[in-house]
Amino acid sequence: MTHPETGDAPSILFINQHYWPDLASTAQHLTDLAEYLADQGVDVHVLCSRGHYLSGSMEVPAEETHNGVHIHRVRATAFGRDTILGRITDYASFYSSTLARVLVGPAYDYIVTLTTPPLLPLVGAIARRVRGQAYGVWSMDLHPDAEVATGMLEDDGAPARLLHALNDAGYRNADFVVDLGTYMKRRIHKKGVPDDRLHTIPVWNKKEEIAPVEHDENPLRHDLGLDDTFVVMYSGNAGRAHRFEEVLATMKRLDGHPDIEFVFVGEGPQKGRIEAFAERHDLSNFRYLPYFPREDLKYSLPMADVHLMTLREEMAGIAVPGKLYGIMAAGRPVLMVGPAASESGETIQTSGAGWVVDPKQKEAPTQALYDALLRLYRGDEKRRRLGQNGRDAFLETFEREVCCQSWAELLRSQVHPSRENTIAA
């Protein structure tokens, strides 16, 4: 990828609150893409904070180059995700530092903003107005749509209307917007973004990083004392976008089963609720583990016999849980409690990677989840077939090389002879 006139490598600045070595999902996917583009000869820069996804600051320099990517870390608070006030403070400080850097710092051929913190695309819109800066949006989720859907904001309230107006302006003025699927695309289109500026590229995992591992070859199962145990795993953020009513009820109903254990991995706002439920009912078939380092995901995800996913109905098209692609990469079946009419629901059904329990379609969703779980518990061949279906679909559509190549093609397509700020092959 070179400039058509100068032959120089094009320059791209990605902006997101989190980046390597942080473990946030957006940090990991941005790291993958940035390093891929750097390998393709692009001059890649990342503007981020030093704050850890959970809380506290990382011991990292303000400026460094890692695997060919130039990393610039601005000053920002790092209260973390424990409280809403702390999170808002972190967002505001990062936003102000980033805007100042973009307006007075070097110009780039393209800026690509992610969506952490909310309103980050507005930085691109302001840079376009002030400096004529070309920019795109990588829409990992939608704000304030998520806050309205989870009840944090009233849809018709003044704060929500103001945030919608600001965020929509960031989307509408972008040269391109990358969405994560059909339902998100529809929501963004309603914000006033023309179809020809919308491009669907899902998130991914690496085929060499996560692959099927037989239980007797998985050291993590032995280290955790899970040999001869049927592991039902929920791995990742337990956020406000997720529903756990059916999962908790099924855990309680299966308490005392000699073989089945529910293993939760990660953090999130609903972690306390889940742990409190287990303690209140004195569940013996439950444990909650912290996030594993990325290098250990090759063992943690295949450790499960069945993976659980959940999503609230109103979050369809707002959030697209990337954990699904890790599950598919690991070759394990997935049971999803949530809307069949969502990116994740459609992927699971069309790929045959598992089953969806849609509370809107089931009269007794808890019973449906319980029955599905026991069916998989008793069906070794069924689990194997569903897991292989998922692995095959992952390699075809959701593998890092496939998705990053789509990104490279998109950036090449943004060439416009009348603009100074362009990217070309």
PDB file of N, CA and C in Angstrom, residues 14-104:
ATOM      1  N   PHE A  14      -5.008   5.008  14.363  1.00  0.00           N
ATOM      2  CA  PHE A  14      -6.155   4.404  15.034  1.00  0.00           C
ATOM      3  C   PHE A  14      -6.270   5.010  16.433  1.00  0.00           C
ATOM      4  N   ILE A  15      -7.494   5.267  16.849  1.00  0.00           N
ATOM      5  CA  ILE A  15      -7.729   5.841  18.169  1.00  0.00           C
ATOM      6  C   ILE A  15      -8.670   4.935  18.951  1.00  0.00           C
ATOM      7  N   ASN A  16      -8.222   4.484  20.104  1.00  0.00           N
ATOM      8  CA  ASN A  16      -9.045   3.682  20.999  1.00  0.00           C
ATOM      9  C   ASN A  16      -8.469   3.811  22.396  1.00  0.00           C
ATOM     10  N   GLN A  17      -9.305   3.725  23.387  1.00  0.00           N
ATOM     11  CA  GLN A  17      -8.835   3.883  24.763  1.00  0.00           C
ATOM     12  C   GLN A  17      -7.834   2.788  25.156  1.00  0.00           C
ATOM     13  N   HIS A  18      -7.992   1.586  24.583  1.00  0.00           N
ATOM     14  CA  HIS A  18      -7.174   0.446  24.996  1.00  0.00           C
ATOM     15  C   HIS A  18      -6.381  -0.125  23.821  1.00  0.00           C
ATOM     16  N   TYR A  19      -5.169  -0.564  24.122  1.00  0.00           N
ATOM     17  CA  TYR A  19      -4.301  -1.197  23.127  1.00  0.00           C
ATOM     18  C   TYR A  19      -3.318  -2.107  23.866  1.00  0.00           C
ATOM     19  N   TRP A  20      -2.584  -2.886  23.098  1.00  0.00           N
ATOM     20  CA  TRP A  20      -1.554  -3.756  23.681  1.00  0.00           C
ATOM     21  C   TRP A  20      -0.718  -2.984  24.710  1.00  0.00           C
ATOM     22  N   PRO A  21      -0.386  -3.587  25.850  1.00  0.00           N
ATOM     23  CA  PRO A  21      -0.588  -4.981  26.259  1.00  0.00           C
ATOM     24  C   PRO A  21      -1.890  -5.220  27.032  1.00  0.00           C
ATOM     25  N   ASP A  22      -2.860  -4.305  26.917  1.00  0.00           N
ATOM     26  CA  ASP A  22      -4.118  -4.479  27.638  1.00  0.00           C
ATOM     27  C   ASP A  22      -4.892  -5.664  27.065  1.00  0.00           C
ATOM     28  N   LEU A  23      -5.786  -6.239  27.894  1.00  0.00           N
ATOM     29  CA  LEU A  23      -6.512  -7.442  27.513  1.00  0.00           C
ATOM     30  C   LEU A  23      -7.924  -7.172  27.013  1.00  0.00           C
ATOM     31  N   ALA A  24      -8.357  -5.917  26.966  1.00  0.00           N
ATOM     32  CA  ALA A  24      -9.693  -5.612  26.461  1.00  0.00           C
ATOM     33  C   ALA A  24      -9.858  -6.175  25.052  1.00  0.00           C
ATOM     34  N   SER A  25     -11.071  -6.606  24.731  1.00  0.00           N
ATOM     35  CA  SER A  25     -11.328  -7.175  23.409  1.00  0.00           C
ATOM     36  C   SER A  25     -10.965  -6.198  22.302  1.00  0.00           C
ATOM     37  N   THR A  26     -11.363  -4.930  22.459  1.00  0.00           N
ATOM     38  CA  THR A  26     -11.037  -3.950  21.420  1.00  0.00           C
ATOM     39  C   THR A  26      -9.535  -3.764  21.292  1.00  0.00           C
ATOM     40  N   ALA A  27      -8.816  -3.857  22.402  1.00  0.00           N
ATOM     41  CA  ALA A  27      -7.360  -3.737  22.364  1.00  0.00           C
ATOM     42  C   ALA A  27      -6.744  -4.878  21.564  1.00  0.00           C
ATOM     43  N   GLN A  28      -7.233  -6.090  21.785  1.00  0.00           N
ATOM     44  CA  GLN A  28      -6.667  -7.240  21.098  1.00  0.00           C
ATOM     45  C   GLN A  28      -6.944  -7.203  19.599  1.00  0.00           C
ATOM     46  N   HIS A  29      -8.175  -6.840  19.223  1.00  0.00           N
ATOM     47  CA  HIS A  29      -8.487  -6.788  17.796  1.00  0.00           C
ATOM     48  C   HIS A  29      -7.753  -5.639  17.104  1.00  0.00           C
ATOM     49  N   LEU A  30      -7.649  -4.507  17.767  1.00  0.00           N
ATOM     50  CA  LEU A  30      -6.914  -3.396  17.173  1.00  0.00           C
ATOM     51  C   LEU A  30      -5.439  -3.749  17.030  1.00  0.00           C
ATOM     52  N   THR A  31      -4.881  -4.424  18.013  1.00  0.00           N
ATOM     53  CA  THR A  31      -3.483  -4.850  17.926  1.00  0.00           C
ATOM     54  C   THR A  31      -3.280  -5.769  16.728  1.00  0.00           C
ATOM     55  N   ASP A  32      -4.174  -6.729  16.561  1.00  0.00           N
ATOM     56  CA  ASP A  32      -4.075  -7.644  15.418  1.00  0.00           C
ATOM     57  C   ASP A  32      -4.087  -6.885  14.094  1.00  0.00           C
ATOM     58  N   LEU A  33      -5.049  -5.974  13.938  1.00  0.00           N
ATOM     59  CA  LEU A  33      -5.174  -5.251  12.674  1.00  0.00           C
ATOM     60  C   LEU A  33      -3.997  -4.315  12.453  1.00  0.00           C
ATOM     61  N   ALA A  34      -3.611  -3.566  13.485  1.00  0.00           N
ATOM     62  CA  ALA A  34      -2.505  -2.612  13.340  1.00  0.00           C
ATOM     63  C   ALA A  34      -1.219  -3.323  12.923  1.00  0.00           C
ATOM     64  N   GLU A  35      -0.936  -4.456  13.562  1.00  0.00           N
ATOM     65  CA  GLU A  35       0.291  -5.191  13.244  1.00  0.00           C
ATOM     66  C   GLU A  35       0.212  -5.828  11.856  1.00  0.00           C
ATOM     67  N   TYR A  36      -0.974  -6.259  11.458  1.00  0.00           N
ATOM     68  CA  TYR A  36      -1.155  -6.800  10.109  1.00  0.00           C
ATOM     69  C   TYR A  36      -0.854  -5.722   9.071  1.00  0.00           C
ATOM     70  N   LEU A  37      -1.434  -4.529   9.253  1.00  0.00           N
ATOM     71  CA  LEU A  37      -1.209  -3.448   8.296  1.00  0.00           C
ATOM     72  C   LEU A  37       0.247  -3.000   8.288  1.00  0.00           C
ATOM     73  N   ALA A  38       0.885  -2.973   9.457  1.00  0.00           N
ATOM     74  CA  ALA A  38       2.306  -2.613   9.514  1.00  0.00           C
ATOM     75  C   ALA A  38       3.134  -3.595   8.698  1.00  0.00           C
ATOM     76  N   ASP A  39       2.780  -4.880   8.781  1.00  0.00           N
ATOM     77  CA  ASP A  39       3.477  -5.894   7.983  1.00  0.00           C
ATOM     78  C   ASP A  39       3.265  -5.673   6.486  1.00  0.00           C
ATOM     79  N   GLN A  40       2.123  -5.022   6.131  1.00  0.00           N
ATOM     80  CA  GLN A  40       1.837  -4.734   4.724  1.00  0.00           C
ATOM     81  C   GLN A  40       2.509  -3.448   4.244  1.00  0.00           C
ATOM     82  N   GLY A  41       3.285  -2.807   5.103  1.00  0.00           N
ATOM     83  CA  GLY A  41       4.010  -1.609   4.710  1.00  0.00           C
ATOM     84  C   GLY A  41       3.322  -0.307   5.028  1.00  0.00           C
ATOM     85  N   VAL A  42       2.243  -0.356   5.794  1.00  0.00           N
ATOM     86  CA  VAL A  42       1.542   0.872   6.175  1.00  0.00           C
ATOM     87  C   VAL A  42       2.237   1.498   7.382  1.00  0.00           C
ATOM     88  N   ASP A  43       2.297   2.814   7.403  1.00  0.00           N
ATOM     89  CA  ASP A  43       2.833   3.546   8.558  1.00  0.00           C
ATOM     90  C   ASP A  43       1.715   3.674   9.590  1.00  0.00           C
ATOM     91  N   VAL A  44       1.682   2.760  10.552  1.00  0.00           N
ATOM     92  CA  VAL A  44       0.556   2.645  11.478  1.00  0.00           C
ATOM     93  C   VAL A  44       0.888   3.281  12.819  1.00  0.00           C
ATOM     94  N   HIS A  45      -0.018   4.122  13.290  1.00  0.00           N
ATOM     95  CA  HIS A  45       0.090   4.753  14.593  1.00  0.00           C
ATOM     96  C   HIS A  45      -1.180   4.449  15.388  1.00  0.00           C
ATOM     97  N   VAL A  46      -1.027   4.343  16.700  1.00  0.00           N
ATOM     98  CA  VAL A  46      -2.164   4.109  17.587  1.00  0.00           C
ATOM     99  C   VAL A  46      -2.117   5.117  18.718  1.00  0.00           C
ATOM    100  N   LEU A  47      -3.242   5.781  18.952  1.00  0.00           N
ATOM    101  CA  LEU A  47      -3.378   6.722  20.054  1.00  0.00           C
ATOM    102  C   LEU A  47      -4.280   6.072  21.100  1.00  0.00           C
ATOM    103  N   CYS A  48      -3.757   5.898  22.310  1.00  0.00           N
ATOM    104  CA  CYS A  48      -4.496   5.179  23.349  1.00  0.00           C
ATOM    105  C   CYS A  48      -4.112   5.749  24.715  1.00  0.00           C
ATOM    106  N   SER A  49      -4.596   5.114  25.778  1.00  0.00           N
ATOM    107  CA  SER A  49      -4.255   5.541  27.133  1.00  0.00           C
ATOM    108  C   SER A  49      -3.354   4.495  27.779  1.00  0.00           C
ATOM    109  N   ARG A  50      -2.898   4.810  28.982  1.00  0.00           N
ATOM    110  CA  ARG A  50      -2.127   3.837  29.759  1.00  0.00           C
ATOM    111  C   ARG A  50      -3.011   3.057  30.716  1.00  0.00           C
ATOM    112  N   GLY A  51      -4.297   3.396  30.729  1.00  0.00           N
ATOM    113  CA  GLY A  51      -5.200   2.762  31.671  1.00  0.00           C
ATOM    114  C   GLY A  51      -5.500   1.321  31.303  1.00  0.00           C
ATOM    115  N   HIS A  52      -5.545   0.474  32.314  1.00  0.00           N
ATOM    116  CA  HIS A  52      -5.930  -0.925  32.136  1.00  0.00           C
ATOM    117  C   HIS A  52      -7.439  -0.999  31.955  1.00  0.00           C
ATOM    118  N   TYR A  53      -7.899  -1.991  31.190  1.00  0.00           N
ATOM    119  CA  TYR A  53      -9.334  -2.156  30.941  1.00  0.00           C
ATOM    120  C   TYR A  53     -10.125  -2.272  32.240  1.00  0.00           C
ATOM    121  N   LEU A  54      -9.562  -2.967  33.243  1.00  0.00           N
ATOM    122  CA  LEU A  54     -10.273  -3.175  34.494  1.00  0.00           C
ATOM    123  C   LEU A  54     -10.109  -1.975  35.412  1.00  0.00           C
ATOM    124  N   SER A  55      -8.887  -1.665  35.816  1.00  0.00           N
ATOM    125  CA  SER A  55      -8.626  -0.481  36.633  1.00  0.00           C
ATOM    126  C   SER A  55      -7.123  -0.328  36.781  1.00  0.00           C
ATOM    127  N   GLY A  56      -6.712   0.908  37.089  1.00  0.00           N
ATOM    128  CA  GLY A  56      -5.297   1.170  37.295  1.00  0.00           C
ATOM    129  C   GLY A  56      -4.560   1.415  35.990  1.00  0.00           C
ATOM    130  N   SER A  57      -3.334   1.907  36.130  1.00  0.00           N
ATOM    131  CA  SER A  57      -2.505   2.213  34.977  1.00  0.00           C
ATOM    132  C   SER A  57      -1.491   1.102  34.728  1.00  0.00           C
ATOM    133  N   MET A  58      -1.170   0.903  33.456  1.00  0.00           N
ATOM    134  CA  MET A  58      -0.139  -0.055  33.090  1.00  0.00           C
ATOM    135  C   MET A  58       1.226   0.626  33.122  1.00  0.00           C
ATOM    136  N   GLU A  59       2.246  -0.128  33.457  1.00  0.00           N
ATOM    137  CA  GLU A  59       3.605   0.395  33.454  1.00  0.00           C
ATOM    138  C   GLU A  59       4.149   0.328  32.037  1.00  0.00           C
ATOM    139  N   VAL A  60       3.773   1.305  31.240  1.00  0.00           N
ATOM    140  CA  VAL A  60       4.169   1.346  29.837  1.00  0.00           C
ATOM    141  C   VAL A  60       4.611   2.762  29.494  1.00  0.00           C
ATOM    142  N   PRO A  61       5.508   2.914  28.522  1.00  0.00           N
ATOM    143  CA  PRO A  61       5.989   4.250  28.159  1.00  0.00           C
ATOM    144  C   PRO A  61       4.950   5.047  27.386  1.00  0.00           C
ATOM    145  N   ALA A  62       5.141   6.355  27.363  1.00  0.00           N
ATOM    146  CA  ALA A  62       4.233   7.225  26.620  1.00  0.00           C
ATOM    147  C   ALA A  62       4.374   7.018  25.118  1.00  0.00           C
ATOM    148  N   GLU A  63       5.565   6.683  24.672  1.00  0.00           N
ATOM    149  CA  GLU A  63       5.825   6.470  23.250  1.00  0.00           C
ATOM    150  C   GLU A  63       6.666   5.209  23.088  1.00  0.00           C
ATOM    151  N   GLU A  64       6.271   4.344  22.171  1.00  0.00           N
ATOM    152  CA  GLU A  64       7.094   3.193  21.836  1.00  0.00           C
ATOM    153  C   GLU A  64       6.624   2.618  20.506  1.00  0.00           C
ATOM    154  N   THR A  65       7.482   1.811  19.901  1.00  0.00           N
ATOM    155  CA  THR A  65       7.129   1.082  18.692  1.00  0.00           C
ATOM    156  C   THR A  65       7.174  -0.397  19.011  1.00  0.00           C
ATOM    157  N   HIS A  66       6.054  -1.083  18.737  1.00  0.00           N
ATOM    158  CA  HIS A  66       5.936  -2.510  19.046  1.00  0.00           C
ATOM    159  C   HIS A  66       5.441  -3.237  17.808  1.00  0.00           C
ATOM    160  N   ASN A  67       6.226  -4.194  17.340  1.00  0.00           N
ATOM    161  CA  ASN A  67       5.880  -4.975  16.143  1.00  0.00           C
ATOM    162  C   ASN A  67       5.514  -4.068  14.975  1.00  0.00           C
ATOM    163  N   GLY A  68       6.285  -3.002  14.822  1.00  0.00           N
ATOM    164  CA  GLY A  68       6.116  -2.101  13.690  1.00  0.00           C
ATOM    165  C   GLY A  68       5.062  -1.031  13.859  1.00  0.00           C
ATOM    166  N   VAL A  69       4.339  -1.032  14.979  1.00  0.00           N
ATOM    167  CA  VAL A  69       3.263  -0.058  15.211  1.00  0.00           C
ATOM    168  C   VAL A  69       3.759   1.006  16.181  1.00  0.00           C
ATOM    169  N   HIS A  70       3.569   2.269  15.810  1.00  0.00           N
ATOM    170  CA  HIS A  70       3.976   3.392  16.663  1.00  0.00           C
ATOM    171  C   HIS A  70       2.844   3.690  17.652  1.00  0.00           C
ATOM    172  N   ILE A  71       3.123   3.540  18.930  1.00  0.00           N
ATOM    173  CA  ILE A  71       2.102   3.684  19.959  1.00  0.00           C
ATOM    174  C   ILE A  71       2.309   4.998  20.698  1.00  0.00           C
ATOM    175  N   HIS A  72       1.256   5.792  20.785  1.00  0.00           N
ATOM    176  CA  HIS A  72       1.283   7.071  21.492  1.00  0.00           C
ATOM    177  C   HIS A  72       0.233   7.001  22.598  1.00  0.00           C
ATOM    178  N   ARG A  73       0.664   7.111  23.838  1.00  0.00           N
ATOM    179  CA  ARG A  73      -0.263   7.003  24.977  1.00  0.00           C
ATOM    180  C   ARG A  73      -0.436   8.373  25.632  1.00  0.00           C
ATOM    181  N   VAL A  74      -1.665   8.862  25.634  1.00  0.00           N
ATOM    182  CA  VAL A  74      -1.944  10.181  26.197  1.00  0.00           C
ATOM    183  C   VAL A  74      -2.218  10.043  27.689  1.00  0.00           C
ATOM    184  N   ARG A  75      -2.140  11.164  28.379  1.00  0.00           N
ATOM    185  CA  ARG A  75      -2.454  11.172  29.809  1.00  0.00           C
ATOM    186  C   ARG A  75      -3.969  11.106  30.002  1.00  0.00           C
ATOM    187  N   ALA A  76      -4.394  10.231  30.887  1.00  0.00           N
ATOM    188  CA  ALA A  76      -5.822  10.096  31.191  1.00  0.00           C
ATOM    189  C   ALA A  76      -5.949   9.398  32.535  1.00  0.00           C
ATOM    190  N   THR A  77      -7.067   9.604  33.199  1.00  0.00           N
ATOM    191  CA  THR A  77      -7.303   8.922  34.471  1.00  0.00           C
ATOM    192  C   THR A  77      -7.498   7.429  34.226  1.00  0.00           C
ATOM    193  N   ALA A  78      -7.374   6.637  35.292  1.00  0.00           N
ATOM    194  CA  ALA A  78      -7.491   5.181  35.170  1.00  0.00           C
ATOM    195  C   ALA A  78      -8.246   4.613  36.368  1.00  0.00           C
ATOM    196  N   PHE A  79      -9.460   5.138  36.590  1.00  0.00           N
ATOM    197  CA  PHE A  79     -10.269   4.637  37.696  1.00  0.00           C
ATOM    198  C   PHE A  79     -10.852   3.258  37.407  1.00  0.00           C
ATOM    199  N   GLY A  80     -11.028   2.950  36.114  1.00  0.00           N
ATOM    200  CA  GLY A  80     -11.517   1.626  35.745  1.00  0.00           C
ATOM    201  C   GLY A  80     -13.022   1.542  35.658  1.00  0.00           C
ATOM    202  N   ARG A  81     -13.523   0.300  35.611  1.00  0.00           N
ATOM    203  CA  ARG A  81     -14.912   0.039  35.294  1.00  0.00           C
ATOM    204  C   ARG A  81     -15.766  -0.271  36.531  1.00  0.00           C
ATOM    205  N   ASP A  82     -15.207  -0.121  37.709  1.00  0.00           N
ATOM    206  CA  ASP A  82     -15.941  -0.501  38.914  1.00  0.00           C
ATOM    207  C   ASP A  82     -17.144   0.395  39.184  1.00  0.00           C
ATOM    208  N   THR A  83     -17.034   1.677  38.845  1.00  0.00           N
ATOM    209  CA  THR A  83     -18.134   2.607  39.085  1.00  0.00           C
ATOM    210  C   THR A  83     -18.427   3.389  37.813  1.00  0.00           C
ATOM    211  N   ILE A  84     -19.671   3.828  37.678  1.00  0.00           N
ATOM    212  CA  ILE A  84     -20.048   4.613  36.508  1.00  0.00           C
ATOM    213  C   ILE A  84     -19.317   5.948  36.502  1.00  0.00           C
ATOM    214  N   LEU A  85     -19.178   6.567  37.689  1.00  0.00           N
ATOM    215  CA  LEU A  85     -18.480   7.853  37.767  1.00  0.00           C
ATOM    216  C   LEU A  85     -17.025   7.699  37.342  1.00  0.00           C
ATOM    217  N   GLY A  86     -16.377   6.637  37.812  1.00  0.00           N
ATOM    218  CA  GLY A  86     -14.986   6.407  37.438  1.00  0.00           C
ATOM    219  C   GLY A  86     -14.841   6.188  35.949  1.00  0.00           C
ATOM    220  N   ARG A  87     -15.769   5.446  35.370  1.00  0.00           N
ATOM    221  CA  ARG A  87     -15.699   5.178  33.933  1.00  0.00           C
ATOM    222  C   ARG A  87     -15.900   6.461  33.132  1.00  0.00           C
ATOM    223  N   ILE A  88     -16.878   7.271  33.542  1.00  0.00           N
ATOM    224  CA  ILE A  88     -17.134   8.526  32.829  1.00  0.00           C
ATOM    225  C   ILE A  88     -15.930   9.456  32.926  1.00  0.00           C
ATOM    226  N   THR A  89     -15.301   9.494  34.104  1.00  0.00           N
ATOM    227  CA  THR A  89     -14.112  10.331  34.276  1.00  0.00           C
ATOM    228  C   THR A  89     -12.984   9.872  33.356  1.00  0.00           C
ATOM    229  N   ASP A  90     -12.783   8.562  33.273  1.00  0.00           N
ATOM    230  CA  ASP A  90     -11.762   8.028  32.364  1.00  0.00           C
ATOM    231  C   ASP A  90     -12.074   8.399  30.919  1.00  0.00           C
ATOM    232  N   TYR A  91     -13.343   8.255  30.543  1.00  0.00           N
ATOM    233  CA  TYR A  91     -13.736   8.596  29.181  1.00  0.00           C
ATOM    234  C   TYR A  91     -13.451  10.071  28.884  1.00  0.00           C
ATOM    235  N   ALA A  92     -13.862  10.944  29.789  1.00  0.00           N
ATOM    236  CA  ALA A  92     -13.737  12.380  29.553  1.00  0.00           C
ATOM    237  C   ALA A  92     -12.274  12.799  29.446  1.00  0.00           C
ATOM    238  N   SER A  93     -11.432  12.271  30.329  1.00  0.00           N
ATOM    239  CA  SER A  93     -10.024  12.659  30.300  1.00  0.00           C
ATOM    240  C   SER A  93      -9.336  12.145  29.036  1.00  0.00           C
ATOM    241  N   PHE A  94      -9.667  10.936  28.635  1.00  0.00           N
ATOM    242  CA  PHE A  94      -9.072  10.408  27.401  1.00  0.00           C
ATOM    243  C   PHE A  94      -9.563  11.193  26.196  1.00  0.00           C
ATOM    244  N   TYR A  95     -10.850  11.503  26.195  1.00  0.00           N
ATOM    245  CA  TYR A  95     -11.426  12.234  25.076  1.00  0.00           C
ATOM    246  C   TYR A  95     -10.757  13.598  24.905  1.00  0.00           C
ATOM    247  N   SER A  96     -10.597  14.332  25.997  1.00  0.00           N
ATOM    248  CA  SER A  96     -10.015  15.677  25.897  1.00  0.00           C
ATOM    249  C   SER A  96      -8.557  15.622  25.461  1.00  0.00           C
ATOM    250  N   SER A  97      -7.786  14.667  26.010  1.00  0.00           N
ATOM    251  CA  SER A  97      -6.381  14.547  25.626  1.00  0.00           C
ATOM    252  C   SER A  97      -6.245  14.137  24.165  1.00  0.00           C
ATOM    253  N   THR A  98      -7.121  13.255  23.731  1.00  0.00           N
ATOM    254  CA  THR A  98      -7.075  12.788  22.351  1.00  0.00           C
ATOM    255  C   THR A  98      -7.429  13.902  21.374  1.00  0.00           C
ATOM    256  N   LEU A  99      -8.474  14.640  21.678  1.00  0.00           N
ATOM    257  CA  LEU A  99      -8.883  15.723  20.789  1.00  0.00           C
ATOM    258  C   LEU A  99      -7.773  16.753  20.643  1.00  0.00           C
ATOM    259  N   ALA A 100      -7.123  17.101  21.750  1.00  0.00           N
ATOM    260  CA  ALA A 100      -6.018  18.062  21.686  1.00  0.00           C
ATOM    261  C   ALA A 100      -4.888  17.536  20.809  1.00  0.00           C
ATOM    262  N   ARG A 101      -4.565  16.256  20.964  1.00  0.00           N
ATOM    263  CA  ARG A 101      -3.481  15.656  20.179  1.00  0.00           C
ATOM    264  C   ARG A 101      -3.829  15.640  18.693  1.00  0.00           C
ATOM    265  N   VAL A 102      -5.069  15.308  18.359  1.00  0.00           N
ATOM    266  CA  VAL A 102      -5.463  15.214  16.960  1.00  0.00           C
ATOM    267  C   VAL A 102      -5.488  16.587  16.287  1.00  0.00           C
ATOM    268  N   LEU A 103      -5.861  17.611  17.033  1.00  0.00           N
ATOM    269  CA  LEU A 103      -5.984  18.941  16.432  1.00  0.00           C
ATOM    270  C   LEU A 103      -4.660  19.667  16.272  1.00  0.00           C
ATOM    271  N   VAL A 104      -3.680  19.349  17.104  1.00  0.00           N
ATOM    272  CA  VAL A 104      -2.398  20.070  17.017  1.00  0.00           C
ATOM    273  C   VAL A 104      -1.237  19.159  16.626  1.00  0.00           C
TER     274      VAL A 104
END
